[in-house]
Amino acid sequence: MIKSLKIRFILVVLFLVISVIYCMPNIIEPQGVWKKYFPSDKIHLGLDLKGGMHLLLELDTVKMMQNMVDRKFNAFKDAMIREGIRFMGLEKKENSLSVLIRAEQKEKLYNLVGKEFPDLKSGGTRTEGDNLHVEFLLLEREIANIKDNAVRQALETIRNRIDQFGVSEPVIVKQGENQILVQLPGIKDPQRALELIGRTAQLEFKLVDEENASRVTVGAIPEGSEILTMRTRNRETGIATTTSILLKKQTLLTGELLTDARVRIGGEFGNEPYVSIEFDSEGARIFDKITAENVGKRLAIILDNTVYSAPVVRERISGGKASITGGFTMDEAKDLSIVLRAGALPAPVKVVQNITIGPTLGQDSINRGIKATILGSILVIIFMVVYYRFSGIIANIALLLNLMYLLGAFSALKATMTLPGIAGIALTIGMGVDSNVLIFERIREELRLGKTVRAAVDSGYQKAWVAIFDSHITTLITACVLFMFGTGPIKGFAITLIIGMIINLFTAVFGSKTIFDWILIKYKPRRLSI
Amino acid sequence: MMELLKDTNIDFIGFRKKAFILSAILVAIGFYALIMISLGKANISVDFTGGTNIQIRFKENVDIGELRKAFTDGGISDVQIQEISGTKDFFIKTKFSDTDKEKIQDKVASILSGKYKDKKFEILGSNMVGAGVGKGLKKYAIIAVGLALVGIIIYVAWRFTFISGIAATIATFHDVVAILGVFYILDKELNLLIITALLTIAGYSLQDTVVVYDRIRENMAKMKSKDDFGVVINRSINEVLSRTIITGLSTLFALGALMVVGGEVLFDFSFALFIGLIVGTYSSIFVASPIVYVWRRKFR
């Protein structure tokens, strides 16, 4: 321990000043000079204490089923071609596919369906001369399954996105058949959160149809091509504009095979944020093939049907790495990387309800809780003074220091205060009181042995220190494990406890000893009021 | 010097058999409660089970505390009520599921029309919600608790002895399970707040145990023969007894205030901490140290 009283005193006061500076925005609205040079963030309050954004999202399952039937349709077509089944017509309906084949190929077709499409069942046949109309229905059990899975996948994806966005203590639950309820505490930028959550995040790579680009102006879109909007941002002005671009309809690669997406800064325009993506081995193989076959052509990178960039493929790219540029701002690039990492939603979502709600516990409970906490603290403070007299005052000063440091640390770390967090603070304060009780009881024992005040205080602190240290470290171990594995409220509890234990070790031992030493050196008392 | 206790000389180790019987009963009840909880037969909160969300609109301003009381009086005690900012709407979340959705809506309507005759209200809609705490989270919680226990055993084993490490975790576990048992018997609702309370209790109990261990370790160094281990334990607990009482008392003041003034939502939380304080103190004296004593006598 540091011997010099002056240095110790300066340390204690320095931390206090820093804490007060960080706490100030909670008391008065920062203005002018303060806002410019000092921290101006308030302590964030969790949903249970403050309320927050309440979003009700609805998964577009109709659109999802359409996509699903689309995919089945393509797979079915490919399988028939591969198996050499000739078909005159193939049609898709809402929940079924119908195919027109020659009657003698019926058995071959049924074999194929039985082998490769177990989720389809025959929905009847109709003869048309030599030909046969066969209808296949999607099993109802399968449809229900798909819908159920979709909601669950959407829930997981949204949870991932919110976790990475950094909102603590979100509530994300399934509501009704295909709705998802999301509650976000203390969101500063609701619009951005909304966009992040609601974005489908379908990443696709398609080729630009350059041969036919000129024909579009006439109004005719060639078969197998489509027009999408392309977003570009002016690098000087920062204004985003949209243009149209003609693309080949076929999707060469999707975001499903992505393993990672990160924000990087640099590239050909200096310090511009862009998103670098990485594919898994299969994705890398496909990307390698695409780039090898299309050197010199433009490859469009599409997210949710908007083209973000369409760079010319200069050379074959192996290794499975690519980047998405598009004149993003830092926030845009960050959000884009989050949605890419968290995966795509199985279907688009629609925001049904977007309101701001009050705290989970109700404002009345919180007000009563605050009143009770203040009353309880006063009782403890009085008790300490009654029982330990003058030394009790020192313990109370240490306690107040503890509280100030905690609030300061909370503000500085931008942690979110929740009810479990407050429970953590309560435990910290409790341990703070306990540390001082341990020390004081030791000092009393030493005094009983007939030691001088100075010696009793020194050895009291020294002996109590071991017990205090051990009990704090065991609590710290638990808190760290809870922090690593816990989510939501448990994590909030763990954070307060970790910060609290460290601060407590400082204030209860270092802080109160400094005050003791100062009094002992300055006044050299014969007796100690303890 | 104001003193509550002076030179006590209580034979704590002598009480160990009675204490072990009491603890065995507490833990047995706790395990029964654990089984019932895992079977979903306990009073488990909306946070874990899901329930029904009902949105109500009032014509005039309504006090949220009064509204809560109306529900409790009407027989729906486990409600979460949230105000919607800038409106006279409320979100009401109850545990009841979708199967009796119609009944719930009717019940809410009858409760409210009894209480607010003049303040006209309408039920805007009700909807089933899933559990707020996902299955994956439960899995992580179990891993976390397991790892924390291992961490504590290792640290305490390193600082003291392996036996004391095991005994400390047993005592901590004992407390948490016992309180679960008490809550089950009293049919109190198990919600996220109570889980936090349990974690707090675990922290408190562990700290209490470590303080006693520390004193035992210190006194062991002065011990002359190996036989008087029980004497050392007794002396150590007696020596830290005044600290135990003072800390317990000051915690009790804070908790008492929370129980009396905190209102019904916070009552169960502070009540859990209150029992936890008693059981935690009891276990560090009558469970943690006697286990070390019995163990050492058996295996040495």
mmCIF file with all atom_site columns, C-alpha atoms in Angstrom, chain A residues 25 31 55 115 146-147 154 199 223 289 339 384 425-426 432 439 462 490 492 507 515:
data_model
loop_
_atom_site.group_PDB
_atom_site.id
_atom_site.type_symbol
_atom_site.label_atom_id
_atom_site.label_alt_id
_atom_site.label_comp_id
_atom_site.label_asym_id
_atom_site.label_entity_id
_atom_site.label_seq_id
_atom_site.pdbx_PDB_ins_code
_atom_site.Cartn_x
_atom_site.Cartn_y
_atom_site.Cartn_z
_atom_site.occupancy
_atom_site.B_iso_or_equiv
_atom_site.pdbx_formal_charge
_atom_site.auth_seq_id
_atom_site.auth_comp_id
_atom_site.auth_asym_id
_atom_site.auth_atom_id
_atom_site.pdbx_PDB_model_num
ATOM 1  C CA . PRO A 1 25  ? -25.244 15.271  -16.694 1.00 0.00 ? 25  PRO A CA 1
ATOM 2  C CA . GLN A 1 31  ? -24.808 23.223  -21.733 1.00 0.00 ? 31  GLN A CA 1
ATOM 3  C CA . LEU A 1 55  ? -42.399 -2.712  -31.553 1.00 0.00 ? 55  LEU A CA 1
ATOM 4  C CA . LYS A 1 115 ? -37.218 -39.958 -53.524 1.00 0.00 ? 115 LYS A CA 1
ATOM 5  C CA . ILE A 1 146 ? -42.167 -23.908 -42.329 1.00 0.00 ? 146 ILE A CA 1
ATOM 6  C CA . LYS A 1 147 ? -44.213 -21.066 -40.869 1.00 0.00 ? 147 LYS A CA 1
ATOM 7  C CA . ALA A 1 154 ? -36.806 -14.489 -37.398 1.00 0.00 ? 154 ALA A CA 1
ATOM 8  C CA . ARG A 1 199 ? -34.371 -5.124  -42.804 1.00 0.00 ? 199 ARG A CA 1
ATOM 9  C CA . GLU A 1 223 ? -36.636 -11.927 -71.001 1.00 0.00 ? 223 GLU A CA 1
ATOM 10 C CA . LYS A 1 289 ? -16.184 -19.719 -60.280 1.00 0.00 ? 289 LYS A CA 1
ATOM 11 C CA . VAL A 1 339 ? -27.465 -7.561  -40.576 1.00 0.00 ? 339 VAL A CA 1
ATOM 12 C CA . MET A 1 384 ? -23.214 2.971   11.910  1.00 0.00 ? 384 MET A CA 1
ATOM 13 C CA . ILE A 1 425 ? -25.428 -2.099  -6.177  1.00 0.00 ? 425 ILE A CA 1
ATOM 14 C CA . ALA A 1 426 ? -27.284 -3.066  -3.016  1.00 0.00 ? 426 ALA A CA 1
ATOM 15 C CA . GLY A 1 432 ? -18.959 -2.072  1.749   1.00 0.00 ? 432 GLY A CA 1
ATOM 16 C CA . ILE A 1 439 ? -12.205 -3.708  10.084  1.00 0.00 ? 439 ILE A CA 1
ATOM 17 C CA . GLN A 1 462 ? -4.055  -5.496  7.990   1.00 0.00 ? 462 GLN A CA 1
ATOM 18 C CA . ILE A 1 490 ? -28.257 -11.465 -15.303 1.00 0.00 ? 490 ILE A CA 1
ATOM 19 C CA . GLY A 1 492 ? -26.699 -6.322  -15.859 1.00 0.00 ? 492 GLY A CA 1
ATOM 20 C CA . THR A 1 507 ? -13.026 2.740   -0.929  1.00 0.00 ? 507 THR A CA 1
ATOM 21 C CA . ILE A 1 515 ? -9.125  9.220   6.399   1.00 0.00 ? 515 ILE A CA 1
#
